mmCIF file of C-alpha atoms in Angstrom:
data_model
loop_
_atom_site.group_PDB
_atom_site.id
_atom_site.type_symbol
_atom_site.label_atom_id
_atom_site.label_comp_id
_atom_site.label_asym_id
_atom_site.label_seq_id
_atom_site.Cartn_x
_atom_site.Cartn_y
_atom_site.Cartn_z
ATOM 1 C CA UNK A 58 -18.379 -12.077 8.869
ATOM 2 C CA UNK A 59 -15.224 -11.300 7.212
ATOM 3 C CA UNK A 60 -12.672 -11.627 10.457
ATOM 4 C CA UNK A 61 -8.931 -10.952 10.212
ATOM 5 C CA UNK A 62 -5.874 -9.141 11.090
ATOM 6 C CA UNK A 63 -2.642 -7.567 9.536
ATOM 7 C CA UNK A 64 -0.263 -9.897 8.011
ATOM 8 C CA UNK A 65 3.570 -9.553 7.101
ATOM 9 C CA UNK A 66 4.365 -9.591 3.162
ATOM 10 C CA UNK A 67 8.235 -10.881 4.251
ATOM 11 C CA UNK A 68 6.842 -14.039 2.047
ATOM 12 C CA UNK A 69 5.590 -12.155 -0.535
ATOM 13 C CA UNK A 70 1.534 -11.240 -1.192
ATOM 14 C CA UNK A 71 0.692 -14.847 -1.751
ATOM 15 C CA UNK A 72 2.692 -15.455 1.363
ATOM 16 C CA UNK A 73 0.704 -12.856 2.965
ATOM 17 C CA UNK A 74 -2.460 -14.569 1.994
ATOM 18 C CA UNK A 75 -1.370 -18.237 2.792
ATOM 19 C CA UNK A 76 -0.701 -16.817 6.432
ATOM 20 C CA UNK A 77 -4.062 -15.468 7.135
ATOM 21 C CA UNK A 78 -5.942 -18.370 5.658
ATOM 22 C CA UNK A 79 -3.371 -20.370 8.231
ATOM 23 C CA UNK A 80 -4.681 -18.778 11.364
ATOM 24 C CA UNK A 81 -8.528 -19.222 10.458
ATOM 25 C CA UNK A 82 -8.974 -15.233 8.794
ATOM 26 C CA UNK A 83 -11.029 -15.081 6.077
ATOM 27 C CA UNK A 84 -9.805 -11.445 5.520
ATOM 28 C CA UNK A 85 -6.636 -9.799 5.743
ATOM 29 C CA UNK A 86 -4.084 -6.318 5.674
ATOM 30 C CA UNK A 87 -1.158 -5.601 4.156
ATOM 31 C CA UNK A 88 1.391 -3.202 3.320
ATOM 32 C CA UNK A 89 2.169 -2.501 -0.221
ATOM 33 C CA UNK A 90 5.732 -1.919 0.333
ATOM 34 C CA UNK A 91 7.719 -0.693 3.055
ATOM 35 C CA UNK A 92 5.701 0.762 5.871
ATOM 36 C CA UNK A 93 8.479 3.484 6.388
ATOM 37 C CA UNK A 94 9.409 4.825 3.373
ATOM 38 C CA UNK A 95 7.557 6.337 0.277
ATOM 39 C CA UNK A 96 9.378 5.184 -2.954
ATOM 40 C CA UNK A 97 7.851 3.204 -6.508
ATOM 41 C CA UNK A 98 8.158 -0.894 -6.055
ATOM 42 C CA UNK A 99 8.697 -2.383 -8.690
ATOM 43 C CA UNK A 100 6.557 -5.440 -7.347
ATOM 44 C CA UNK A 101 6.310 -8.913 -8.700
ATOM 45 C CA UNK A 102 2.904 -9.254 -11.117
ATOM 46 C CA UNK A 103 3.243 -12.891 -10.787
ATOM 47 C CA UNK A 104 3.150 -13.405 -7.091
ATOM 48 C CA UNK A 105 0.433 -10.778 -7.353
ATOM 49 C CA UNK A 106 -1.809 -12.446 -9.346
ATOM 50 C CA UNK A 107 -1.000 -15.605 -7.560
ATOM 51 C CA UNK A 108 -2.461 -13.592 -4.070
ATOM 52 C CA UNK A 109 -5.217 -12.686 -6.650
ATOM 53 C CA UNK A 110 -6.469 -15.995 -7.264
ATOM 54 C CA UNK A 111 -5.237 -17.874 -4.018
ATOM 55 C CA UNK A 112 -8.018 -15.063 -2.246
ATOM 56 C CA UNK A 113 -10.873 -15.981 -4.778
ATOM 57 C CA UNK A 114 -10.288 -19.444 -4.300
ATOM 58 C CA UNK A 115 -10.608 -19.315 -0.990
ATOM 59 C CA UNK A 116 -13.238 -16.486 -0.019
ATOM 60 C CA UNK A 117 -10.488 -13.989 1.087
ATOM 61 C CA UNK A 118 -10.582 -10.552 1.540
ATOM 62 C CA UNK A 119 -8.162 -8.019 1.819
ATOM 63 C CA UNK A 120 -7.138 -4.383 1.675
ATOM 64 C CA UNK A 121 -3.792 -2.695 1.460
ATOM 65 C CA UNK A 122 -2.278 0.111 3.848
ATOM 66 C CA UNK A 123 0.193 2.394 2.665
ATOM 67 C CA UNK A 124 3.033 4.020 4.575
ATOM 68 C CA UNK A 125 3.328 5.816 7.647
ATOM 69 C CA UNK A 126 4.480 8.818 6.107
ATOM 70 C CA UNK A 127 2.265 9.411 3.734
ATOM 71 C CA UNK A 128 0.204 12.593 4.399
ATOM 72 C CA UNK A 129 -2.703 13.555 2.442
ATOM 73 C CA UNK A 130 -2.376 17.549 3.347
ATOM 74 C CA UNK A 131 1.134 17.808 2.460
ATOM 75 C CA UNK A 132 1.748 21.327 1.277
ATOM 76 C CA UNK A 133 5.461 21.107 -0.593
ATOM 77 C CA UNK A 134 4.731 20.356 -3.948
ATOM 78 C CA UNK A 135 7.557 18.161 -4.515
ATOM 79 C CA UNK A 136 6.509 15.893 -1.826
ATOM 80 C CA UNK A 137 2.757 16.122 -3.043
ATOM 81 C CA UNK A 138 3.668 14.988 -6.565
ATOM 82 C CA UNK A 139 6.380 12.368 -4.969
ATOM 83 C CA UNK A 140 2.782 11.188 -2.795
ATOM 84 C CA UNK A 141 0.900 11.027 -5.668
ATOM 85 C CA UNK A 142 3.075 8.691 -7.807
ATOM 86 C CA UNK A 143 4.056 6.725 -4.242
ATOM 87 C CA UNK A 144 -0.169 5.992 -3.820
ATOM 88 C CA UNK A 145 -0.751 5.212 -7.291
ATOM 89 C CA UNK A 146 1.929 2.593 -6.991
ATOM 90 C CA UNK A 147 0.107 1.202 -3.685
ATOM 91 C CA UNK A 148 -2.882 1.299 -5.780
ATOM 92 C CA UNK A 149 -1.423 -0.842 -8.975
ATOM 93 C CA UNK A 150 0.084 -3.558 -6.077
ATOM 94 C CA UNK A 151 -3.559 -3.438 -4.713
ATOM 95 C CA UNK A 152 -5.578 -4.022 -7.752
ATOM 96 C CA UNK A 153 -3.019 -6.621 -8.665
ATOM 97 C CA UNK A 154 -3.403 -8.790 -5.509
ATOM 98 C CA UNK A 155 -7.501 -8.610 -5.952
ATOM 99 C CA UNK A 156 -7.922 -6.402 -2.744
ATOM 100 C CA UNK A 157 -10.670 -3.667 -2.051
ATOM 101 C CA UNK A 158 -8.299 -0.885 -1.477
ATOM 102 C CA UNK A 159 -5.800 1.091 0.131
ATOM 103 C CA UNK A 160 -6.441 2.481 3.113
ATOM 104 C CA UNK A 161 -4.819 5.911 4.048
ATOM 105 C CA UNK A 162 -4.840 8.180 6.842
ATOM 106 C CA UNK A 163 -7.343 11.179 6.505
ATOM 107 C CA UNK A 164 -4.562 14.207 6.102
ATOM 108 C CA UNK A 165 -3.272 16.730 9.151
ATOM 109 C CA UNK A 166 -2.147 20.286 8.590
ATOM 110 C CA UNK A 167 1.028 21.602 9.300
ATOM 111 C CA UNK A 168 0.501 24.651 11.070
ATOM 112 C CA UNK A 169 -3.073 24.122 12.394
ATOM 113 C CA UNK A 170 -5.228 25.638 9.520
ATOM 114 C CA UNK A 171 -7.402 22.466 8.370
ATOM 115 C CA UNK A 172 -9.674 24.707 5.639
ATOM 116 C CA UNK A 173 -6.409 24.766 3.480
ATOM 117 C CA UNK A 174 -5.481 21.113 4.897
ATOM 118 C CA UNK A 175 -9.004 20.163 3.153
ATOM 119 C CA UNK A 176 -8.236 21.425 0.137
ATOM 120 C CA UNK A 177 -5.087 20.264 -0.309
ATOM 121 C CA UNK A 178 -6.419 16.674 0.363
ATOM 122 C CA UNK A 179 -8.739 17.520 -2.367
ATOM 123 C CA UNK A 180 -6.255 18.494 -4.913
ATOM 124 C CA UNK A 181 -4.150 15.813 -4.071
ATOM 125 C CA UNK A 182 -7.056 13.271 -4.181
ATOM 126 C CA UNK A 183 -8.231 14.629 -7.366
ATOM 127 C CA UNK A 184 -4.956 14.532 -9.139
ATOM 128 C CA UNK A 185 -3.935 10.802 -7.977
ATOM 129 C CA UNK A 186 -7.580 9.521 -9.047
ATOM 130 C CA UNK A 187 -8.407 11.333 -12.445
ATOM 131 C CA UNK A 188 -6.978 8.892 -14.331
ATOM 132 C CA UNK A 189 -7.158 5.392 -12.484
ATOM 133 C CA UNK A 190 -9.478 2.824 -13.895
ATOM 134 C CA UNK A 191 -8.900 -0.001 -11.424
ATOM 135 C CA UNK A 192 -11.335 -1.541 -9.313
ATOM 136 C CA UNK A 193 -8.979 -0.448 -6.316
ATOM 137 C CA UNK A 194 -10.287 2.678 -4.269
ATOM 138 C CA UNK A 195 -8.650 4.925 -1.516
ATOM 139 C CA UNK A 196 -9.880 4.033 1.905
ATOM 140 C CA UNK A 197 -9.775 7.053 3.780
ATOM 141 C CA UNK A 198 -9.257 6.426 7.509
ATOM 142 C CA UNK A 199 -10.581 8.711 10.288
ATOM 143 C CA UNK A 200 -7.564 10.052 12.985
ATOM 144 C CA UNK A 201 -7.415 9.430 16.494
ATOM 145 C CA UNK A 202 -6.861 13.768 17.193
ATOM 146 C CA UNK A 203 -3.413 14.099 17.053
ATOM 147 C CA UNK A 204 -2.119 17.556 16.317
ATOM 148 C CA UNK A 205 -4.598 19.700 13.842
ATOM 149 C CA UNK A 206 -7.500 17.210 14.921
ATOM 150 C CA UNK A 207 -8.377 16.631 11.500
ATOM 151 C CA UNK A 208 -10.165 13.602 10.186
ATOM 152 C CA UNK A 209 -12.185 12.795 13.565
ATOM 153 C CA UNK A 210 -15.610 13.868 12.471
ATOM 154 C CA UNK A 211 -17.926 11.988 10.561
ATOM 155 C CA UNK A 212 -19.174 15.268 8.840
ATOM 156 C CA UNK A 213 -14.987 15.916 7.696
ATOM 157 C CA UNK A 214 -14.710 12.497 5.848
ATOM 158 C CA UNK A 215 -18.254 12.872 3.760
ATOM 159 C CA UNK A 216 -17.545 15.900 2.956
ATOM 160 C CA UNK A 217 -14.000 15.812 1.593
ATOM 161 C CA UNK A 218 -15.286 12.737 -0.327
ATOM 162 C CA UNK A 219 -18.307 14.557 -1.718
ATOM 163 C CA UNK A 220 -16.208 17.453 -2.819
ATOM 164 C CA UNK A 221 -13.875 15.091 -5.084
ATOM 165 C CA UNK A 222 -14.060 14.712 -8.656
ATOM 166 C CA UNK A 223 -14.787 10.988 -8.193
ATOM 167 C CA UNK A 224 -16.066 10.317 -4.994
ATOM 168 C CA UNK A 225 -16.742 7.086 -6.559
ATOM 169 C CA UNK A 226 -13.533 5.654 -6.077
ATOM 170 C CA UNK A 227 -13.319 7.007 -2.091
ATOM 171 C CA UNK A 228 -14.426 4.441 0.235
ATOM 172 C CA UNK A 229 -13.784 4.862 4.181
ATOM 173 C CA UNK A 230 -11.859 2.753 6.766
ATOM 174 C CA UNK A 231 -12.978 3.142 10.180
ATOM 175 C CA UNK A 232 -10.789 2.613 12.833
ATOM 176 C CA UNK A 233 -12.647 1.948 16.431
ATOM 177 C CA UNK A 234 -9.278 3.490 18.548
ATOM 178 C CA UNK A 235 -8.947 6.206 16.712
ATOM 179 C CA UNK A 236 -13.091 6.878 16.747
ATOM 180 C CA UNK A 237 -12.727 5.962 20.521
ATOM 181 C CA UNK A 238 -9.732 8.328 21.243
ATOM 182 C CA UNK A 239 -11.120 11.236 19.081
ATOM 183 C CA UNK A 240 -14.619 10.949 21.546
ATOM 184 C CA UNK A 241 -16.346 9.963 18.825
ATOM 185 C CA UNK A 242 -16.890 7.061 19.738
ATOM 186 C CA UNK A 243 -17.084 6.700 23.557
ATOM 187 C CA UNK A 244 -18.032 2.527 24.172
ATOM 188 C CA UNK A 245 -21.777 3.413 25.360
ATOM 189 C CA UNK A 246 -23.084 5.705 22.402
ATOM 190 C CA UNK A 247 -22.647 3.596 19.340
ATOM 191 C CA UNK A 248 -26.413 3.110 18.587
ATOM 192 C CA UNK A 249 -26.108 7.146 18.482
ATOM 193 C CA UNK A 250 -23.136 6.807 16.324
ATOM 194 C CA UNK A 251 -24.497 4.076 13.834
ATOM 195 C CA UNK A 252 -27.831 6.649 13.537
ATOM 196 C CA UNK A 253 -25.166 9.366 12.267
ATOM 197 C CA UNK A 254 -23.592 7.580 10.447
ATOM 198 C CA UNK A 255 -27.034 5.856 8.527
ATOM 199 C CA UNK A 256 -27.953 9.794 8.062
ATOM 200 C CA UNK A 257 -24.782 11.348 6.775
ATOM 201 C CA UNK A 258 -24.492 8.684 4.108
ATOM 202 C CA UNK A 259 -20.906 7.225 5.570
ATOM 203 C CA UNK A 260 -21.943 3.282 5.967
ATOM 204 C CA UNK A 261 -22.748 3.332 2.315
ATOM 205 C CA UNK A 262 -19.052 3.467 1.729
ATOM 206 C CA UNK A 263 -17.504 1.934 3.996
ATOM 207 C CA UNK A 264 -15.098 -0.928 3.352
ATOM 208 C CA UNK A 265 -13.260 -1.863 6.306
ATOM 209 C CA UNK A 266 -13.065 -1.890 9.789
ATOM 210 C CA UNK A 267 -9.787 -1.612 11.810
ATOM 211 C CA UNK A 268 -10.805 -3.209 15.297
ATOM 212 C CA UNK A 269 -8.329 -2.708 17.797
ATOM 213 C CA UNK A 270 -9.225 -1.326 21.556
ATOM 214 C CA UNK A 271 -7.735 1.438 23.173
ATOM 215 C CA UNK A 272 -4.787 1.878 26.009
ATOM 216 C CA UNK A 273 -6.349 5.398 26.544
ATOM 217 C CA UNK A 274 -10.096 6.920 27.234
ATOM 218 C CA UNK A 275 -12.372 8.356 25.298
ATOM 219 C CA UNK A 276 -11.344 12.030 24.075
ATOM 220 C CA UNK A 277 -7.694 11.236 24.873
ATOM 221 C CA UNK A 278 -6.764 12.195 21.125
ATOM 222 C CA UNK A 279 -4.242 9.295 22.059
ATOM 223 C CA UNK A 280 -3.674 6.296 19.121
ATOM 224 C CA UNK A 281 -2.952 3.325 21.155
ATOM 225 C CA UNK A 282 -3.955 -0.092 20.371
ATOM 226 C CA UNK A 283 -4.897 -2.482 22.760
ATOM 227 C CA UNK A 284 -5.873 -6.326 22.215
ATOM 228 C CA UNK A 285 -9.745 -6.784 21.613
ATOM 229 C CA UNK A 286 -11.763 -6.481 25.329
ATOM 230 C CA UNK A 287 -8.210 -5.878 27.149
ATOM 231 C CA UNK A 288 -8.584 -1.861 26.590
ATOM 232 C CA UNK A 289 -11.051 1.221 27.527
ATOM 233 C CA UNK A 290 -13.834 0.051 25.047
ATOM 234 C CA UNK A 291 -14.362 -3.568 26.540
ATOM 235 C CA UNK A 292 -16.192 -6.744 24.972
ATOM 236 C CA UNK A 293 -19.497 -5.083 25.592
ATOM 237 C CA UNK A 294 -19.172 -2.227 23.444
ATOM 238 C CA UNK A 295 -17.368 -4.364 21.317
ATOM 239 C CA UNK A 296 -20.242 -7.028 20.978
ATOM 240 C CA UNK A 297 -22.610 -4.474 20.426
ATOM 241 C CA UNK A 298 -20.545 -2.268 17.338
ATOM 242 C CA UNK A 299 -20.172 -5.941 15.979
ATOM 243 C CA UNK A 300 -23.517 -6.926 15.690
ATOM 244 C CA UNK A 301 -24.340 -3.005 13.413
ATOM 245 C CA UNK A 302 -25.899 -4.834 10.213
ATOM 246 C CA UNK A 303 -24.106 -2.707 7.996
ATOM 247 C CA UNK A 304 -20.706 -4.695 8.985
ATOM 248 C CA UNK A 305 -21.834 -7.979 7.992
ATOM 249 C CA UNK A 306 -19.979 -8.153 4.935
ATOM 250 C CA UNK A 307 -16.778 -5.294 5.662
ATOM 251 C CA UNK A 308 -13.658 -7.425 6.632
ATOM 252 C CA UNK A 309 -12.711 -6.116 10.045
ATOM 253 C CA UNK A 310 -8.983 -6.151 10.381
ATOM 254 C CA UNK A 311 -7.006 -6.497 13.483
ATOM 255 C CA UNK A 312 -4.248 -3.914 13.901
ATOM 256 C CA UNK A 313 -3.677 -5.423 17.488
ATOM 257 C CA UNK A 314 -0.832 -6.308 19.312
ATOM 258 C CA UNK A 315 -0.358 -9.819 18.387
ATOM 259 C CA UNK A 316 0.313 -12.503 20.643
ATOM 260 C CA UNK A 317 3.838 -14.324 21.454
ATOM 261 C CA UNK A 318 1.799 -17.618 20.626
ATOM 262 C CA UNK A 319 -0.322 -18.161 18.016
ATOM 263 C CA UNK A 320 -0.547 -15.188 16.711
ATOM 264 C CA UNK A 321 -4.072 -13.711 16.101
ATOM 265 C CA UNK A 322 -5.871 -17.206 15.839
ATOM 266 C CA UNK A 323 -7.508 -16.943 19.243
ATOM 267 C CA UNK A 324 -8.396 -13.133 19.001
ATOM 268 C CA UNK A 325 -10.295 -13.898 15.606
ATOM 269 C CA UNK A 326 -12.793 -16.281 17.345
ATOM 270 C CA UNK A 327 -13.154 -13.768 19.830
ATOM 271 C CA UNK A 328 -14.447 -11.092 17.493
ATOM 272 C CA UNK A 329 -16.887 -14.118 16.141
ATOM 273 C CA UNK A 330 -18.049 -14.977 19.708
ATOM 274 C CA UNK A 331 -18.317 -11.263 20.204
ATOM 275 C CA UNK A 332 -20.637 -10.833 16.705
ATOM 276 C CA UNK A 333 -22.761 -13.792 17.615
ATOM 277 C CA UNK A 334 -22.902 -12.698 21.643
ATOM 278 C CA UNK A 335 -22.063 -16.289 23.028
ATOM 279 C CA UNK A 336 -22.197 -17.695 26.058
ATOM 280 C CA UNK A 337 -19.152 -17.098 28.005
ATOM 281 C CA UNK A 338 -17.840 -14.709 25.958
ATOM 282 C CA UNK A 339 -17.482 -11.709 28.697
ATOM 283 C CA UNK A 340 -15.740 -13.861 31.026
ATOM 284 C CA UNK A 341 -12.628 -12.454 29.981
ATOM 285 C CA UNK A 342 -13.308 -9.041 31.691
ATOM 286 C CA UNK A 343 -14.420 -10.727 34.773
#
């Protein structure tokens, strides 16, 4: 199983990629560029391609995530042509470093009106990807239910993908807090879940996993991370969503708090304990 977390780029993307392979991950997430901002990097090909082969060298995996800012449903068309050319630049850094994707969050609506939230996704999708030839895709990631409460459904993110020119080069990112905080998810229905998801057609493009727990209960339409087991959801739920045979080879991705010591080394073997159910490996909610 491809195990990891998110890893600083303050050493560059082969930095990034020595760190993860330091702490035992054999996947890993990064941002692009600044998390905060939107602008064009002009990034360094060099270390790039140097990420790019360091990863296939060593049986990495990794995925980009672009800014907090970045809405898909943005409705000024200055700022949707300024998100267009800020994604295609995540999307260059990506293909350059070897990784799957980028993953973004699925859009909100100012306003409350999600039907023209939709299809301003769409345009905006359709615009950014008409052109791109890379091996790169978008990795559209479900929302935990803040404001519009867009992007929580399963039925949302197939169908926005199904409505794109080239649905193709859409893959999805699910995140288990935000499932878990929308009520999608709700730690004792995941064999339901998995079912829908078979049906719908979503595992066939799914890409990564964000694994993180939750501060808050089910159907809070709160996004707050909590370390692995140390949340709402819990090591049994955990064990079980784990152990879904269509995850065997996504890289899950820790987007937990990490540690004052040792960063994410110890939560990694966790999630492996938790995949392979072994002994001892509930005793930390005991």
């Amino acid at each position: 199983m491809f195990v990891g977390c998110h890893v600083s780029i303050r050493n560059g993307y082969l930095g990034a990629a020595k760190t993860a392979f330091a702490i035992g991950a054999n996947s890993f997430q990064y941002f692009p560029k600044n998390p905060r901002s939107m602008g064009v990097k002009a990034f360094d090909a060099k270390d790039a391609e140097a990420c790019r082969r360091f990863a296939q060298e060593r049986g990495l995996v990794s995925i980009g995530h672009t800014s907090y800012p970045t809405n898909l449903a943005v409705d000024e068309e200055d700022m949707r042509e300024r998100t267009v050319k800020h994604l295609r630049n995540d999307l260059e850094i990506a293909e350059a470093c070897g990784s799957l994707g980028v993953v973004v969050h699925f859009g909100h609506a100012k306003g409350g009106e999600p039907l023209e939230g939709y299809k301003r996704m769409i345009r905006l999708l359709d615009e950014l990807l008409h052109d791109w030839r890379g091996e790169a895709k978008i990795l559209l990631e479900n929302n935990a239910g803040q404001g519009s409460r867009m992007g929580t459904t399963i039925e949302e993110l197939v169908q926005v993908r199904s409505l794109l020119a080239a649905p193709d080069r859409v893959g999805f990112c699910l995140d288990t807090c935000h499932a878990f905080a929308s009520g999608l998810w709700r730690g004792s229905n995941w064999k339901e879940v998995a079912a829908h998801m078979r049906s719908s057609g979503y595992f066939s493009s799914l890409a990564a996993v964000h694994l993180n727990d939750s501060v808050y209960p089910s159907g809070s339409f709160r996004d707050r991370h909590a370390p692995v087991g140390r949340g709402e959801i819990g090591l049994e739920a955990f064990s079980e969503f784990l152990q879904t045979p269509e995850l065997a080879e996504v890289p899950i991705i820790l987007e937990t708090p990490a540690p004052a010591i040792g960063g994410h080394r110890e939560e990694i073997l966790l999630v492996r304990k938790l995949a392979d159910r072994q002994e001892g490996v509930f005793d930390l909610e005991k």
